[in-house]
Every structure is written in C-alpha cells, then in structure tokens.
Amino acid sequence: MTMMECSVCHSRLTATGTKTVSKAYQRHRSDFSSKSRALNILLVVGDCILVGLQPILVYMCKVDGSFKFSPVSVNFLTEATKVLFAIMMLLFQARHQKVGEKPLLSITTFVQAARNNVLLAVPALLYAINNYLKFIMQLYFNPATVKMLSNLKVLVIAVLLKIIMRRRFSLIQWEALALLLIGISVNQLRFLPEGTTALGLPVATGAYLYTFIFVTIPSLASVFNEYALKSQFETSIYLQNLFLYGYGAIFNLIGIIGTAILKGPSSFDLLQGHSRATMLLIFNNAAQGILSSFFFKYADTILKKYSSTVATIFTGIASAALFGHTLTINFILGISIVFISMHQFFSPLSKLKDESQNGLEMTDGQNNQRSKDASFINMTAEANKDASHHVGPDERAPLLPV
C-alpha cells in the first residue's frame, strides 16, 4: 500500500489500486503541470461566478415569497440542457479524433462505456433530490445564509472521502475544517425570524432538518460523482456527462410524472410559471453542473467546495445591493474565519510534519536499499572477477622445484 498526495489540496491518498482511483488518473496526478494549475484557476473563477449567482437567481424567481413554477420542471430542463451540451461536445470531439483512436460514436464504444459508468446513476439520483432541496432552503434563508450553510458540506465531504476513497488529511487540515464550522456558526447566530413555521413543524426544527438533508445528500453525490468519474478516467468526460445528465433527466421526469399524478395533468406543463429569471437560472444551473464534472474528474472535491466559499462574499454583497439584505458583523466575522480556514487547509504548512516524517522514512529506506544494492553489486563484481580470472604463465609453474 502506497501513499500519494493530492497536488491541489495536499490531502494524502492511500493508493489501493483501481478500487480507489484508476491507474489513468494516477498517471494524471503524477504529470501535474502548469497547464493543470491554470485549469484549476479557471475552474475556481468560473465556479465562484456561477455559484454566487445561483441563490440570487433563485431569490429573483420567488413571487410573494413562493415559487409559481414547479422546481422539478426547472431541474428537468437543466438536465436536458446539459444533455444537449454533452451531445454537441461529443460530436465536436468525434470530428477531431486522431487516426487510430477508438471511435466515440460507435455503438460498441457507447455500450461498453455505459456498462462501465453505470455507477453515475447514484450521484444523478442524489443530485435530482438535492436540486429540489435548493428551492426549499430558499424559503427559510436569505441567499448569503444559504451559501454559508452549504459550506458545511466540506466537513461532510472530508469524512466521506476518508471512508469511501481512503483519503487521509493532516491534523492541520482537520483543524482548518473545524475553523470552517466556527466561521459558519458565527454567521448563523441570527438567521431566522421568530414565529415562522415550516410544514407544521417549529421553524428551528424544520430549518435544522432541511439543513441536515441539504448538507448530507449533495456531499454523498459529490463524492460518488468523483469516484465514478475517476474510476473510468480514460472515458471521455463528455460521454460520462451524457450518462450522468441522462440519468438525471430520467429521475426528474419521474418526479414530474409523480407530481402530475398527485396534482393533476395541469401541473405537467413544463413551462408553467416560468419567466426570464427562471430561464437564466436553468442556464446557470446547467453551467454549474458542467463545470462541476471537470472539478471532480481533473481536480478535487475539496477544492470544488472550498472554491464555492469564495462565492459567499460575492453573494452577500450582491444580495445586499439588490435586495437590501444587511451585511451584519456576524457575516463579516464568519466569512473572515472561513477564508482563514481555506488558507490554512491549502497551506504547505498543513503537510509539513507528515512530509518530513515520510521524507525521513523514504530517505532511510532508500539508503538501506542502496547499501543492500551496493553490497549485492560488490558480491557480483567479486564473483565475476573470480569467474573471469585468467591463469598467467607464472601460475602454471610448479610450487616445488623439480
């Protein structure tokens, strides 16, 4: 069993063969270059913009404090948009394939890839549930608070990564995650008006229940998504996205049919209650999903969630400017602690102790191995010297005079 380190978040990963990550991804990690760093920067910047806009767009879609459209229809249209994007990118990639490469659009390739990537159905189902929960959360929290609550996913994801993908984090990194929770708690000292009820439950009970589900389900989806994408790393990401979004569209269509059965055929109208704001929300959600797949396959889930925290400050400022929400001292202190946590988690100091110990162990192991190799080489050289020894003329002479 060997130890590897994530070049993005410095977390340590126990390599257990293809059960954890594919060999192709291990080669990708070893070839981490400046291009990969540039890709990570672009992913973080894009994620900050899209994630920051998402709760604002959801808030703009509310009419008199509620949604006039079915959230399931938004999710279905989002998945359909992502499916169309994946098909377009597959056609583009197929036209620019090199000679000798396996054709992407052949039936054999498609069927084989579908069998190998069937695990993507799990995160697709979890995402379908989570996308509906996003709308529920907006009924109880303002956009900035929703973003701060979503940061709790980082801790849950770290635990799931440790359990599912056998990743190890240093003590400093766990402390950074604890700081993250403190920052969120500071911001959440005041967040709900008293007297509000949710589904017949007291507001505190309903809010905390939704928060627990809102944090756990997408965390499971993210970890399973990263596992599924990286376990089949050599498969085209657009082909994997086609399967993921196809499963998501099917699950959301089932939700629409179920809603139509319960509320009547009139609720089957996918465009009922939609506006320009909802159309923008659909495209924003689609872009988020597409960007997330690149995070999970080429970067890291922790990086994805931490980059979303950067969007919090943008969401808070935009929420204050557009909707008049007050930026309290709790929010300012909370977001400051969150940024300190992020800096500590990704700091080289978070891996210094482990690396030094590993370095000493590796050095001792290498020295021992070199000494063993040197001894073996000396023994081999002596044996070769004896075997290749030529008898000289003086050595043929008798030892005693005749």
Coordinates of C-alpha atoms in Angstrom, one line a residue:
M1 CA 0.0 0.0 0.0
T2 CA 1.5 3.4 -1.0
M3 CA 0.7 6.9 -0.2
M4 CA 0.0 9.7 -2.7
E5 CA -0.7 13.3 -2.1
C6 CA -3.2 15.4 -3.9
S7 CA -1.4 18.2 -5.8
V8 CA -4.4 20.5 -5.3
C9 CA -5.4 20.3 -1.7
H10 CA -2.4 18.5 -0.2
S11 CA -4.5 15.7 1.3
R12 CA -3.0 12.3 1.4
L13 CA -4.5 9.4 -0.5
T14 CA -4.0 5.7 0.1
A15 CA -3.5 4.0 -3.2
T16 CA -5.4 0.7 -3.3
G17 CA -5.5 0.0 -7.0
T18 CA -8.4 0.5 -9.2
K19 CA -10.8 0.2 -6.2
T20 CA -10.0 3.8 -5.3
V21 CA -9.0 5.6 -8.4
S22 CA -8.0 4.4 -11.8
K23 CA -4.4 4.0 -12.9
A24 CA -5.0 6.6 -15.6
Y25 CA -5.9 9.2 -13.0
Q26 CA -2.8 8.2 -11.0
R27 CA -0.7 9.0 -14.1
H28 CA -2.5 12.3 -14.5
R29 CA -1.7 13.2 -10.9
S30 CA 2.0 12.5 -11.4
D31 CA 2.0 14.6 -14.6
F32 CA 0.5 17.7 -12.8
S33 CA 1.8 20.7 -14.8
S34 CA 1.4 24.4 -15.2
K35 CA -1.5 23.7 -17.6
S36 CA -3.3 21.8 -14.8
R37 CA -2.7 24.7 -12.4
A38 CA -4.1 27.1 -15.0
L39 CA -7.2 24.8 -15.4
N40 CA -7.7 24.8 -11.6
I41 CA -7.6 28.6 -11.5
L42 CA -10.2 28.9 -14.4
L43 CA -12.4 26.3 -12.7
V44 CA -12.3 28.2 -9.4
V45 CA -13.0 31.6 -11.0
G46 CA -15.9 30.2 -13.1
D47 CA -17.3 28.3 -10.0
C48 CA -17.2 31.5 -7.9
I49 CA -19.2 33.4 -10.5
L50 CA -21.8 30.7 -11.2
V51 CA -22.3 29.6 -7.6
G52 CA -22.5 33.2 -6.4
L53 CA -25.3 33.9 -8.9
Q54 CA -27.3 30.8 -8.3
P55 CA -29.0 31.8 -4.9
I56 CA -29.6 35.3 -6.2
L57 CA -31.4 33.9 -9.3
V58 CA -33.4 31.6 -7.2
Y59 CA -34.4 34.5 -4.9
M60 CA -35.4 36.5 -8.0
C61 CA -37.7 33.7 -9.1
K62 CA -39.8 33.9 -6.0
V63 CA -43.1 35.7 -6.3
D64 CA -44.7 36.8 -3.0
G65 CA -42.3 34.5 -1.1
S66 CA -43.1 31.4 -3.1
F67 CA -42.4 29.8 -6.5
K68 CA -45.1 29.9 -9.2
F69 CA -43.3 27.1 -11.1
S70 CA -42.5 23.5 -10.3
P71 CA -38.9 23.2 -9.1
V72 CA -38.8 19.7 -10.6
S73 CA -39.5 21.2 -14.1
V74 CA -36.5 23.5 -13.6
N75 CA -34.3 20.6 -12.7
F76 CA -35.6 18.6 -15.7
L77 CA -35.0 21.5 -18.2
T78 CA -31.5 21.9 -16.6
E79 CA -30.6 18.2 -17.2
A80 CA -32.0 18.4 -20.7
T81 CA -29.8 21.4 -21.4
K82 CA -26.7 19.6 -20.1
V83 CA -27.6 16.5 -22.2
L84 CA -27.7 18.7 -25.4
F85 CA -24.4 20.3 -24.4
A86 CA -22.8 16.8 -23.9
I87 CA -24.1 15.6 -27.3
M88 CA -22.7 18.7 -29.0
M89 CA -19.3 18.3 -27.4
L90 CA -19.2 14.6 -28.3
L91 CA -19.9 15.4 -31.9
F92 CA -17.2 18.1 -31.8
Q93 CA -14.7 15.7 -30.2
A94 CA -15.5 12.9 -32.6
R95 CA -14.8 15.1 -35.6
H96 CA -11.3 16.0 -34.2
Q97 CA -10.2 12.5 -33.2
K98 CA -6.8 11.3 -34.2
V99 CA -6.2 8.4 -36.5
G100 CA -6.2 5.1 -34.7
E101 CA -8.2 6.2 -31.7
K102 CA -11.3 4.3 -30.7
P103 CA -14.4 6.0 -32.3
L104 CA -16.5 7.8 -29.8
L105 CA -19.8 7.5 -31.7
S106 CA -19.7 3.7 -32.4
I107 CA -22.4 1.5 -30.8
T108 CA -19.7 -0.8 -29.3
T109 CA -17.9 2.1 -27.5
F110 CA -21.2 3.6 -26.3
V111 CA -22.5 0.3 -24.8
Q112 CA -19.2 -0.5 -23.2
A113 CA -18.9 2.9 -21.7
A114 CA -22.5 2.8 -20.4
R115 CA -21.7 -0.5 -18.6
N116 CA -18.5 0.8 -17.1
N117 CA -20.1 4.1 -15.9
V118 CA -23.4 2.7 -14.5
L119 CA -22.3 4.0 -11.1
L120 CA -23.1 7.5 -12.3
A121 CA -26.8 6.7 -11.7
V122 CA -26.2 7.1 -8.0
P123 CA -25.0 10.7 -8.0
A124 CA -27.6 11.5 -10.6
L125 CA -30.4 10.4 -8.3
L126 CA -28.8 12.3 -5.3
Y127 CA -28.4 15.4 -7.4
A128 CA -32.1 15.3 -8.5
I129 CA -33.1 15.3 -4.8
N130 CA -30.6 18.0 -3.9
N131 CA -31.7 20.3 -6.7
Y132 CA -35.2 20.2 -5.3
L133 CA -33.9 20.9 -1.8
K134 CA -32.2 24.1 -3.0
F135 CA -35.6 25.7 -3.6
I136 CA -36.9 24.5 -0.3
M137 CA -33.9 26.1 1.5
Q138 CA -34.5 29.5 -0.2
L139 CA -37.9 29.6 1.6
Y140 CA -36.2 29.8 5.0
F141 CA -32.9 31.5 4.4
N142 CA -31.6 34.5 2.5
P143 CA -29.0 33.9 -0.3
A144 CA -25.9 34.7 1.8
T145 CA -27.0 32.4 4.6
V146 CA -27.7 29.6 2.1
K147 CA -24.2 29.9 0.8
M148 CA -22.7 29.9 4.4
L149 CA -24.8 26.8 5.2
S150 CA -23.6 25.0 2.1
N151 CA -20.0 25.3 3.4
L152 CA -20.8 22.7 6.0
K153 CA -20.6 20.2 3.1
V154 CA -16.8 20.5 3.2
L155 CA -16.6 18.7 6.5
V156 CA -19.1 16.0 5.5
I157 CA -17.2 15.5 2.2
A158 CA -13.9 15.2 4.0
V159 CA -15.4 12.4 6.2
L160 CA -16.9 10.7 3.2
L161 CA -13.6 10.9 1.2
K162 CA -11.9 9.3 4.1
I163 CA -14.4 6.5 4.2
I164 CA -15.1 5.9 0.5
M165 CA -11.9 6.9 -1.2
R166 CA -9.4 6.2 1.7
R167 CA -8.1 9.7 1.7
R168 CA -6.1 11.0 4.7
F169 CA -5.9 14.5 5.9
S170 CA -3.3 16.0 8.2
L171 CA -4.1 17.3 11.7
I172 CA -3.8 20.9 10.5
Q173 CA -6.3 20.3 7.7
W174 CA -8.8 18.9 10.2
E175 CA -8.2 22.0 12.3
A176 CA -8.9 24.1 9.2
L177 CA -12.2 22.3 8.8
A178 CA -13.1 23.0 12.4
L179 CA -12.4 26.7 11.8
L180 CA -14.7 26.5 8.9
L181 CA -17.5 25.2 11.2
I182 CA -16.8 28.0 13.6
G183 CA -17.0 30.6 10.9
I184 CA -20.3 29.3 9.8
S185 CA -21.6 29.2 13.4
V186 CA -20.6 32.8 13.9
N187 CA -22.6 33.9 10.9
Q188 CA -25.6 31.7 11.9
L189 CA -26.1 33.3 15.3
R190 CA -29.1 35.2 13.8
F191 CA -30.7 33.8 10.7
L192 CA -34.5 33.1 11.0
P193 CA -37.4 35.3 12.0
E194 CA -39.3 34.0 15.0
G195 CA -42.8 32.7 14.6
T196 CA -42.3 31.2 11.1
T197 CA -43.4 27.6 10.6
A198 CA -42.4 25.0 8.1
L199 CA -44.5 22.1 7.2
G200 CA -46.3 22.3 10.5
L201 CA -43.0 22.0 12.4
P202 CA -41.5 24.7 14.6
V203 CA -39.2 26.8 12.4
A204 CA -36.0 25.7 14.2
T205 CA -36.8 22.0 13.9
G206 CA -37.8 22.3 10.2
A207 CA -34.8 24.5 9.4
Y208 CA -32.3 22.2 11.0
L209 CA -33.9 19.1 9.4
Y210 CA -33.6 20.7 6.0
T211 CA -30.1 21.8 6.7
F212 CA -29.0 18.3 7.6
I213 CA -30.5 16.8 4.4
F214 CA -29.3 19.8 2.4
V215 CA -25.7 19.1 3.5
T216 CA -25.6 15.3 3.5
I217 CA -27.2 14.4 0.2
P218 CA -25.1 16.7 -2.1
S219 CA -22.0 15.6 -0.2
L220 CA -22.7 12.0 -1.0
A221 CA -23.4 13.0 -4.6
S222 CA -20.1 14.8 -5.0
V223 CA -18.0 12.0 -3.5
F224 CA -19.8 9.3 -5.6
N225 CA -19.5 11.5 -8.7
E226 CA -15.8 12.0 -8.2
Y227 CA -15.3 8.3 -7.6
A228 CA -17.3 7.3 -10.6
L229 CA -15.6 9.8 -13.0
K230 CA -12.1 9.0 -11.9
S231 CA -12.6 5.2 -11.7
Q232 CA -13.2 5.4 -15.5
F233 CA -10.7 8.2 -16.2
E234 CA -9.9 7.1 -19.8
T235 CA -13.5 7.5 -20.8
S236 CA -14.3 10.8 -22.5
I237 CA -15.7 13.3 -19.9
Y238 CA -18.4 14.3 -22.4
L239 CA -19.5 10.7 -22.7
Q240 CA -19.6 10.4 -19.0
N241 CA -21.6 13.6 -18.7
L242 CA -24.1 12.3 -21.2
F243 CA -24.7 9.3 -19.0
L244 CA -24.8 11.4 -15.8
Y245 CA -27.2 14.0 -17.2
G246 CA -29.3 11.4 -19.0
Y247 CA -29.9 9.6 -15.7
G248 CA -30.6 13.0 -14.1
A249 CA -33.2 13.8 -16.7
I250 CA -34.9 10.4 -16.3
F251 CA -35.1 10.9 -12.5
N252 CA -36.5 14.4 -12.8
L253 CA -39.0 13.2 -15.4
I254 CA -40.2 10.6 -13.0
G255 CA -40.7 13.4 -10.4
I256 CA -42.7 15.4 -12.9
I257 CA -44.9 12.4 -13.7
G258 CA -45.4 11.8 -10.0
T259 CA -46.3 15.5 -9.5
A260 CA -48.8 15.3 -12.4
I261 CA -50.5 12.3 -10.8
L262 CA -50.8 14.0 -7.4
K263 CA -51.8 17.5 -8.6
G264 CA -53.5 16.7 -11.9
P265 CA -52.5 16.9 -15.6
S266 CA -52.2 20.7 -15.5
S267 CA -49.0 20.5 -13.5
F268 CA -47.4 18.6 -16.3
D269 CA -46.8 21.8 -18.2
L270 CA -43.0 22.2 -18.0
L271 CA -43.1 26.0 -18.8
Q272 CA -45.9 26.9 -16.4
G273 CA -45.0 29.8 -14.2
H274 CA -41.6 30.4 -15.8
S275 CA -40.0 33.7 -16.5
R276 CA -36.8 35.2 -17.8
A277 CA -35.3 34.8 -14.3
T278 CA -36.1 31.1 -14.4
M279 CA -34.5 30.7 -17.8
L280 CA -31.4 32.4 -16.5
L281 CA -31.5 30.0 -13.5
I282 CA -31.7 27.0 -15.8
F283 CA -28.7 28.0 -17.8
N284 CA -26.8 28.9 -14.7
N285 CA -27.5 25.5 -13.1
A286 CA -26.5 23.7 -16.3
A287 CA -23.2 25.6 -16.5
Q288 CA -22.6 24.8 -12.8
G289 CA -23.2 21.1 -13.4
I290 CA -20.9 21.0 -16.4
L291 CA -18.1 22.9 -14.5
S292 CA -18.5 20.5 -11.6
S293 CA -17.8 17.5 -13.7
F294 CA -14.4 19.0 -14.7
F295 CA -13.7 19.7 -11.0
F296 CA -14.5 16.1 -10.0
K297 CA -12.5 14.5 -12.7
Y298 CA -9.5 16.7 -13.1
A299 CA -9.2 18.5 -9.8
D300 CA -10.7 17.7 -6.3
T301 CA -14.0 17.7 -4.5
I302 CA -12.5 19.6 -1.6
L303 CA -11.2 22.3 -4.0
K304 CA -14.7 22.5 -5.5
K305 CA -16.4 23.1 -2.2
Y306 CA -13.8 25.5 -0.9
S307 CA -14.0 27.5 -4.1
S308 CA -17.7 27.8 -3.5
T309 CA -17.0 29.6 -0.2
V310 CA -15.2 32.3 -2.2
A311 CA -18.5 33.0 -3.8
T312 CA -20.1 33.7 -0.4
I313 CA -18.6 37.2 -0.3
F314 CA -19.9 37.9 -3.8
T315 CA -23.3 36.6 -2.9
G316 CA -23.5 38.6 0.3
I317 CA -22.5 41.9 -1.3
A318 CA -24.8 41.3 -4.3
S319 CA -27.7 40.3 -2.0
A320 CA -27.2 43.5 0.0
A321 CA -27.1 45.6 -3.2
L322 CA -30.0 44.1 -5.0
F323 CA -32.4 43.1 -2.2
G324 CA -31.4 45.3 0.7
H325 CA -30.2 42.4 3.0
T326 CA -27.9 43.8 5.7
L327 CA -24.3 42.6 6.0
T328 CA -24.1 42.1 9.7
I329 CA -20.9 41.9 11.8
N330 CA -21.7 38.2 12.2
F331 CA -21.4 37.7 8.4
I332 CA -18.2 39.7 8.1
L333 CA -16.5 37.8 11.0
G334 CA -17.8 34.5 9.8
I335 CA -16.6 34.9 6.2
S336 CA -13.2 36.1 7.6
I337 CA -12.8 32.9 9.6
V338 CA -13.8 30.9 6.6
F339 CA -11.1 32.4 4.4
I340 CA -8.5 31.8 7.2
S341 CA -9.7 28.2 7.2
M342 CA -9.3 27.9 3.5
H343 CA -5.8 29.4 3.6
Q344 CA -4.8 27.0 6.4
F345 CA -6.2 24.0 4.6
F346 CA -4.2 24.6 1.4
S347 CA -1.1 25.9 3.0
P348 CA 2.1 23.9 2.6
L349 CA 2.5 24.0 6.4
S350 CA -0.5 21.7 6.6
K351 CA 1.6 18.9 5.2
L352 CA 5.0 19.8 6.6
K353 CA 5.1 17.4 9.5
D354 CA 3.8 14.4 7.6
E355 CA 6.1 15.1 4.6
S356 CA 9.1 15.4 6.8
Q357 CA 8.4 12.1 8.5
N358 CA 7.7 10.5 5.2
G359 CA 10.8 12.1 3.8
L360 CA 13.0 10.7 6.6
E361 CA 11.4 7.3 6.2
M362 CA 11.9 7.4 2.5
T363 CA 15.5 8.5 2.9
D364 CA 16.3 5.8 5.3
G365 CA 14.6 3.3 3.1
Q366 CA 16.5 4.5 0.1
N367 CA 19.8 4.4 2.0
N368 CA 19.1 0.9 3.2
Q369 CA 18.2 -0.2 -0.2
R370 CA 21.2 1.5 -1.7
S371 CA 23.5 -0.2 0.8
K372 CA 21.9 -3.5 0.0
D373 CA 22.2 -2.9 -3.7
A374 CA 25.9 -1.8 -3.2
S375 CA 26.7 -5.0 -1.2
F376 CA 25.0 -7.1 -3.9
I377 CA 26.9 -5.3 -6.7
N378 CA 30.2 -5.8 -4.8
M379 CA 29.5 -9.5 -4.3
T380 CA 28.5 -9.8 -8.0
A381 CA 31.6 -8.0 -9.1
E382 CA 33.8 -10.3 -7.0
A383 CA 32.1 -13.3 -8.4
N384 CA 32.6 -12.1 -11.9
K385 CA 36.2 -11.3 -11.2
D386 CA 36.8 -14.8 -9.9
A387 CA 34.9 -16.3 -12.8
S388 CA 36.8 -14.3 -15.4
H389 CA 40.2 -14.8 -13.8
H390 CA 42.8 -15.9 -16.4
V391 CA 45.8 -18.0 -15.4
G392 CA 49.1 -16.4 -16.1
P393 CA 52.3 -18.2 -17.2
D394 CA 53.9 -17.9 -13.7
E395 CA 50.9 -19.5 -12.1
R396 CA 51.4 -22.6 -14.3
A397 CA 54.9 -23.2 -12.7
P398 CA 55.1 -25.9 -10.0
L399 CA 55.2 -24.8 -6.5
L400 CA 58.2 -27.0 -5.6
P401 CA 61.3 -27.3 -7.7
V402 CA 61.6 -30.4 -9.8

